[in-house]
Short mmCIF file of C-alpha atoms and ligand atoms in Angstrom, two decimals:
data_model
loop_
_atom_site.label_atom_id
_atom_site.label_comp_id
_atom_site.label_asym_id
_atom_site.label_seq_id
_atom_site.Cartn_x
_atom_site.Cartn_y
_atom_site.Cartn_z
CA UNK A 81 -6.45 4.00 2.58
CA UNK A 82 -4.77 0.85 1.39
CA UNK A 83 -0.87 -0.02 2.76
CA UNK A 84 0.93 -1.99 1.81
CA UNK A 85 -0.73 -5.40 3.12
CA UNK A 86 -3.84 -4.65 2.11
CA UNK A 87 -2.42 -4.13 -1.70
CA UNK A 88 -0.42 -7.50 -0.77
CA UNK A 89 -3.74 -9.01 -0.44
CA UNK A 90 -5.63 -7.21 -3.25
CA UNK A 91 -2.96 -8.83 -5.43
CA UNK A 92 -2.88 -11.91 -4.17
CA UNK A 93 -7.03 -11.99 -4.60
CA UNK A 94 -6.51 -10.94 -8.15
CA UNK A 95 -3.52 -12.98 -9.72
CA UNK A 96 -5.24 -16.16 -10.10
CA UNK A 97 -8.02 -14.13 -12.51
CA UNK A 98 -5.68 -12.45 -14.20
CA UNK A 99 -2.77 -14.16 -15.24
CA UNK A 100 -2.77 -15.53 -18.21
CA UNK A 101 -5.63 -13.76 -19.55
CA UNK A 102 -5.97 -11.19 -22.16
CA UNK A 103 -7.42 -7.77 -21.88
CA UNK A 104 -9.30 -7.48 -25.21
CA UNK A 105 -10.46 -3.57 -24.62
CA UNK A 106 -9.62 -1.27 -22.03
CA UNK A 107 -12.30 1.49 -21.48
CA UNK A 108 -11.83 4.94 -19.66
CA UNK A 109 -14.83 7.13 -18.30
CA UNK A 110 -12.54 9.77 -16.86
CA UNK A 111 -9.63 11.71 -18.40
CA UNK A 112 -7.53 11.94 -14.93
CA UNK A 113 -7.54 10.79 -11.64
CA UNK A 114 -4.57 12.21 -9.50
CA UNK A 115 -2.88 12.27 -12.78
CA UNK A 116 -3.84 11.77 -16.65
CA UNK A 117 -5.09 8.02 -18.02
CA UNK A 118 -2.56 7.33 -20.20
CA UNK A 119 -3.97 4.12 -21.36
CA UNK A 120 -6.54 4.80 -23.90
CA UNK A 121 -4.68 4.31 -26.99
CA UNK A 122 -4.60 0.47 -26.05
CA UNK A 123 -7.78 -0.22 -26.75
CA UNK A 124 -7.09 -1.82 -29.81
CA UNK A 125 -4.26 -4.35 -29.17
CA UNK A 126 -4.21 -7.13 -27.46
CA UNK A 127 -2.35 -8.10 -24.54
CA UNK A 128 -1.61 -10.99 -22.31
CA UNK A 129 -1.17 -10.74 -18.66
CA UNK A 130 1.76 -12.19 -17.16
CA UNK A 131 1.91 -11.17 -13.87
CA UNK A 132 0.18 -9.31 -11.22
CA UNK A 133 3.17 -8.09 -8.47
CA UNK A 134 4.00 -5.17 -6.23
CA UNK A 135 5.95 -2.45 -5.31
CA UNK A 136 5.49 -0.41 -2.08
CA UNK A 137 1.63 0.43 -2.69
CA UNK A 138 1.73 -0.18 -6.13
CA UNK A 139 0.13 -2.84 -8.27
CA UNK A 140 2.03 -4.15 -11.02
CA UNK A 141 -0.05 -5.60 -14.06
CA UNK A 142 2.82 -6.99 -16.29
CA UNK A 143 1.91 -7.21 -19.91
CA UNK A 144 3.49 -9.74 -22.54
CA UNK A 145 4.45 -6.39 -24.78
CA UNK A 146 7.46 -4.90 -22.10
CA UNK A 147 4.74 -2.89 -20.51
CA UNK A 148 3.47 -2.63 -17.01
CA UNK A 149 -0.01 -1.51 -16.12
CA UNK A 150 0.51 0.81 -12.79
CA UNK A 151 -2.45 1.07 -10.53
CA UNK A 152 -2.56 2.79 -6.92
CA UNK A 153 -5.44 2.92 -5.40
CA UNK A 154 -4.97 6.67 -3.35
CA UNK A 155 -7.51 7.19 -0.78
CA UNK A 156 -10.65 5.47 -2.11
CA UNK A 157 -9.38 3.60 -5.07
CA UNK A 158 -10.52 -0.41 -5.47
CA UNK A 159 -10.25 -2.87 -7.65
CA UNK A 160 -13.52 -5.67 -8.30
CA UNK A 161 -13.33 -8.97 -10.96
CA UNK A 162 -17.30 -9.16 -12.23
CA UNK A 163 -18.67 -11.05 -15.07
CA UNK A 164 -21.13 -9.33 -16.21
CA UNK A 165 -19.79 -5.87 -15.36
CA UNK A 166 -22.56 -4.02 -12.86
CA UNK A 167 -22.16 -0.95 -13.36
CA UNK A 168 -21.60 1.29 -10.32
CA UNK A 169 -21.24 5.41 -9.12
CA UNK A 170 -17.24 5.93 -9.64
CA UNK A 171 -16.49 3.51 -11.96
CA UNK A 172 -13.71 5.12 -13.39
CA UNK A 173 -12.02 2.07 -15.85
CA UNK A 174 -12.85 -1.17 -16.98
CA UNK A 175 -10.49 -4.11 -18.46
CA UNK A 176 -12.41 -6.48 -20.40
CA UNK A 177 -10.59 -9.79 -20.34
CA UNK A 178 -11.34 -12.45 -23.23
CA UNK A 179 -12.75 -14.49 -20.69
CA UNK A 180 -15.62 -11.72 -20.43
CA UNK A 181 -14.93 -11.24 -17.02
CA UNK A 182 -14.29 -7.60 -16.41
CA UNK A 183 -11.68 -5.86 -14.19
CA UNK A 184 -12.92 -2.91 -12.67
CA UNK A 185 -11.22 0.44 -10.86
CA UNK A 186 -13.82 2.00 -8.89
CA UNK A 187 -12.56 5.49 -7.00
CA UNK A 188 -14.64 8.45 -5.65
CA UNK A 189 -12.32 10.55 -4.43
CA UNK A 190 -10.13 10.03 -7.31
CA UNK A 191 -6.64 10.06 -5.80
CA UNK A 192 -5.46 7.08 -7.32
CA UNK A 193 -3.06 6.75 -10.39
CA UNK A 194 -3.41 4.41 -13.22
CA UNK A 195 -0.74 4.39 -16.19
CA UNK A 196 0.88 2.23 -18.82
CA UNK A 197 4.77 2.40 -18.30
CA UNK A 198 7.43 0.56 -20.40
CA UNK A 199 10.01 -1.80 -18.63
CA UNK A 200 13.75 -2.60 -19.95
CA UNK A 201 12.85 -6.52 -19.28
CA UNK A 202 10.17 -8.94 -18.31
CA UNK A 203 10.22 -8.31 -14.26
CA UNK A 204 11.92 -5.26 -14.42
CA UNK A 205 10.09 -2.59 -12.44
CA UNK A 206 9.79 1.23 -14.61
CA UNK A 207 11.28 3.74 -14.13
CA UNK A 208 9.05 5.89 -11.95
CA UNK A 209 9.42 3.56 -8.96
CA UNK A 210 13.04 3.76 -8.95
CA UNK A 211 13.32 5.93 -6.41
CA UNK A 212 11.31 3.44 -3.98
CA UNK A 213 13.45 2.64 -0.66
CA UNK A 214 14.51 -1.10 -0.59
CA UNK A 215 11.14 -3.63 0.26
CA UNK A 216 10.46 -4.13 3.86
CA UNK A 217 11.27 -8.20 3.15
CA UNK A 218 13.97 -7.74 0.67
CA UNK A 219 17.96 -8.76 1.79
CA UNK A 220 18.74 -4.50 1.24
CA UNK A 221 16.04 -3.85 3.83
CA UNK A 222 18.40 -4.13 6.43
CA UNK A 223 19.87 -3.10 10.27
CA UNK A 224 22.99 -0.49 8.03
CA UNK A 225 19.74 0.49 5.60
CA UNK A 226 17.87 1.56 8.95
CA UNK A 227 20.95 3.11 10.66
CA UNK A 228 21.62 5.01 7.55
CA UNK A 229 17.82 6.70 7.72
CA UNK A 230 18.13 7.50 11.16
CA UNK A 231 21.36 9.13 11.01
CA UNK A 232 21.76 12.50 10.91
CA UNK A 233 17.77 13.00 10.36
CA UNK A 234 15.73 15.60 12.72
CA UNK A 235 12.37 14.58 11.98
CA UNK A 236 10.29 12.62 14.27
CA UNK A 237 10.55 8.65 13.67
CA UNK A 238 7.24 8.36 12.30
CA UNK A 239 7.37 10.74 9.91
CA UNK A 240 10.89 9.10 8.89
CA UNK A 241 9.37 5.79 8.85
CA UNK A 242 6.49 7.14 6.36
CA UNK A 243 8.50 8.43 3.86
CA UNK A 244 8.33 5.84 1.10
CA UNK A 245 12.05 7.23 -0.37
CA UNK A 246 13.34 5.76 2.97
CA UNK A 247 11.38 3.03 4.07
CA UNK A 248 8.84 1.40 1.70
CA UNK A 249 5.00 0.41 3.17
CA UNK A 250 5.08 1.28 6.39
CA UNK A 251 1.94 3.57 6.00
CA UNK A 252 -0.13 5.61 8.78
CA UNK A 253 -1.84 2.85 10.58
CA UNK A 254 1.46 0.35 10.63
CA UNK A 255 3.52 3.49 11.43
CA UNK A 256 1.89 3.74 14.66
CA UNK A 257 1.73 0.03 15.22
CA UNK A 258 5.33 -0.57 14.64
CA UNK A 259 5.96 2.55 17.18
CA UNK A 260 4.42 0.68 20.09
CA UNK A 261 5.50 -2.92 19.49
CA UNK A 262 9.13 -1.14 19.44
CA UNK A 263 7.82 0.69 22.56
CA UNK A 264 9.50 4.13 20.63
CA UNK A 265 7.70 7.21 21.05
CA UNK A 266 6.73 8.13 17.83
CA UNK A 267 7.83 12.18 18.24
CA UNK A 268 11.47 11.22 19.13
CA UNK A 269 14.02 12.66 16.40
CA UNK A 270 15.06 9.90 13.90
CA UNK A 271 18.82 10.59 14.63
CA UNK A 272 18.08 10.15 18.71
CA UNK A 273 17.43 6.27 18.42
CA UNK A 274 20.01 3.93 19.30
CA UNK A 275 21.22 0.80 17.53
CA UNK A 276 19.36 -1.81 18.97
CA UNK A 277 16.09 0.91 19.15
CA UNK A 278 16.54 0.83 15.44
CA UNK A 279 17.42 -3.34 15.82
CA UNK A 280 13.95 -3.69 17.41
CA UNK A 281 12.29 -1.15 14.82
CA UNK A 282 13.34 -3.29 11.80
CA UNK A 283 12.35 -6.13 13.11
CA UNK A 284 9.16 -4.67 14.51
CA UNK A 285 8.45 -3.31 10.83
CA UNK A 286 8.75 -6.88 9.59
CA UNK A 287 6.31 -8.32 12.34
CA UNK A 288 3.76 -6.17 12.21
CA UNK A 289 3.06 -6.27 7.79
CA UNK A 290 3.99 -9.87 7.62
CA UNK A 291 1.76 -10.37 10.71
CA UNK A 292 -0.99 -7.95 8.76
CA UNK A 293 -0.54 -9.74 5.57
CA UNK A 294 -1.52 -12.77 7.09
CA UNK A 295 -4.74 -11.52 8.28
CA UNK A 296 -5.47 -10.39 5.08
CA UNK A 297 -4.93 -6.37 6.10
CA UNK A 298 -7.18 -3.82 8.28
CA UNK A 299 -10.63 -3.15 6.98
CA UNK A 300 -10.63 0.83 7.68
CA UNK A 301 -12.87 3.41 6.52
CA UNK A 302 -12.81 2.60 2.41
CA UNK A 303 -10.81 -0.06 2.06
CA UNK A 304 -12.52 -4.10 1.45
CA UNK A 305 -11.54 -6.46 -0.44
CA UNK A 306 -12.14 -7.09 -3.85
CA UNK A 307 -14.59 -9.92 -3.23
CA UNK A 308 -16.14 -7.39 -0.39
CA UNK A 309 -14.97 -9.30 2.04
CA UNK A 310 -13.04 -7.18 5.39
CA UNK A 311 -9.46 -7.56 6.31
CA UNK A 312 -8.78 -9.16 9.95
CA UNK A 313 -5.88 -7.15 11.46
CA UNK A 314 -8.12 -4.35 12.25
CA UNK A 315 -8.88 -6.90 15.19
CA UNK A 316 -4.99 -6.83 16.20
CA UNK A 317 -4.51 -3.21 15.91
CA UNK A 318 -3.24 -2.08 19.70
CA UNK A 319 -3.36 1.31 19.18
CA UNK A 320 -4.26 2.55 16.28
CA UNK A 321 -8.22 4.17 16.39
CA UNK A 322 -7.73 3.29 20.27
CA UNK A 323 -7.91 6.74 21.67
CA UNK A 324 -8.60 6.56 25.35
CA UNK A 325 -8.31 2.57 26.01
CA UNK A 326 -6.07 1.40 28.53
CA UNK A 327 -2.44 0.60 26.99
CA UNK A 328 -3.44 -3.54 26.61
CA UNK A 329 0.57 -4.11 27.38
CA UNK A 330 1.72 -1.69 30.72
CA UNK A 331 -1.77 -1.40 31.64
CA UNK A 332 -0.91 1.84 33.33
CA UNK A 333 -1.19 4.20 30.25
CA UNK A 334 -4.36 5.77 28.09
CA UNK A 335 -3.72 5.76 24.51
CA UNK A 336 -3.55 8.98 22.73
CA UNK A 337 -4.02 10.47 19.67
CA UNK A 338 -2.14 13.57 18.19
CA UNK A 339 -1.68 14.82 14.82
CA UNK A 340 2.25 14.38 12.95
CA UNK A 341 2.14 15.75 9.73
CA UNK A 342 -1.50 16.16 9.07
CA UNK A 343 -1.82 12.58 9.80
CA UNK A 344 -3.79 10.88 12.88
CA UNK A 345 -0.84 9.06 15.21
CA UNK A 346 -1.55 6.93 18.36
CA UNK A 347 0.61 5.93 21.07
CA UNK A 348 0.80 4.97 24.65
CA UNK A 349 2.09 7.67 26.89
CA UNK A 350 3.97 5.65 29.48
CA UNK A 351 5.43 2.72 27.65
CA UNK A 352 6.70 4.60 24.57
CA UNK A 353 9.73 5.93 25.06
ZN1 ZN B 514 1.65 1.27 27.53
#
């Protein structure tokens, strides 16, 4: 499943195609994927492409009409430029520029989301994202924003650190890697971390998805990238899909896996605290 620097990188592979181009006809082979199409009744007009951007694990395609083009990819949900189109199993909606290139959602499992959604002005972001917590690099993303989430909060960390209304793209995999660069066990009750625990959290948030950006994201299970082409940080994970290694940084401690909320978590036993 795509996080947040893997859709970083998806839209930073796309823009340069994109921008500036028209889609002439949109075509759609399914009526819903986790939630109705809504964009079929574009098909006829035209619209220009002004920017490709993001929000948590959301990509933004900004049209020239005050309307944004929302696509997230779910669990299996990717995104190819072709010219000519070849067609392939799941191809679930195509965007035929004027360049007759063709932008193409492919998705399986069908969890992903795409929808046309007004905005109040040009970079504006609509209305269902509002709710988003503040970007991990963004100036409101910061020590108070953290202390504030922690506060008063029972769950454990991770989950805390997960939930998008709090903290924005700090998904499974990153979760667990932020965890053990912060050496902070991930069960521990949110409200139980101290201030500079939560000091070295933020900041280990901010290493570890500008430091995954940079590699171009983790190539796990589904996810490539849109010229097929694999991610590098899965080479710098530490403990994620390491059950059973030797902690690389105490050297003393076996990394384990458990389950937190349905979801696979990874940690070191004797350095996380
Ligand atoms: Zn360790």
């Amino acid at each position: 499943m795509p996080e947040l620097p893997e859709v970083e990188t998806i839209c930073s592979a796309i823009r340069p195609d994109l921008v500036n181009r028209n889609i002439c006809r949109i075509e759609v082979f399914c009526k819903k994927l986790r939630y109705p199409i809504n964009i079929q009744h574009q098909k006829k007009g035209l619209a220009e492409i002004i920017a490709i951007r993001r929000r948590a694990k959301y990509i933004l395609i900004e049209l020239d009409n005050k309307n944004v083009i929302l696509v997230h990819l779910g669990m299996t949900g990717s995104l190819r430029i072709e010219s000519p189109w070849e067609k392939r199993k799941h191809d679930h909606v195509l965007f035929w520029l004027d360049n007759s290139m063709t932008l193409v959602y492919n998705d399986s499992r069908r969890f992903g989301q795409i929808e046309l959604h007004p905005i109040s002005t040009r970079g504006a972001f609509p209305q269902l994202l509002h709710h988003l917590a503040p970007e991990p690099f963004s100036d409101e993303f910061d020590i108070d924003w953290m202390v504030k989430v922690c506060k008063g909060r029972a769950k454990p960390i991770k989950n805390t650190l997960m939930d998008n209304t709090l903290v924005t793209g700090v998904g499974n995999i990153y979760a667990s890697e932020t965890l053990f660069l912060s050496k902070i066990h991930p069960e521990r009750p949110s409200f139980s971390l101290s201030r500079q625990e939560i000091k070295i959290l933020h900041k280990s948030i901010i290493v570890i998805l500008l430091n995954a950006i940079q590699a171009g994201g983790s190539s796990i299970i589904n996810y490539r990238h849109p010229d097929g082409s694999e991610g590098l940080f899965t080479r710098e994970l530490r403990v994620y899909g390491k059950k059973g290694d030797t902690c690389s940084d105490c050297k003393k401690g076996i990394i384990t896996q458990t389950k937190m909320a349905g979801r696979s978590t990874f940690f070191c036993p004797v350095c996380q605290k």
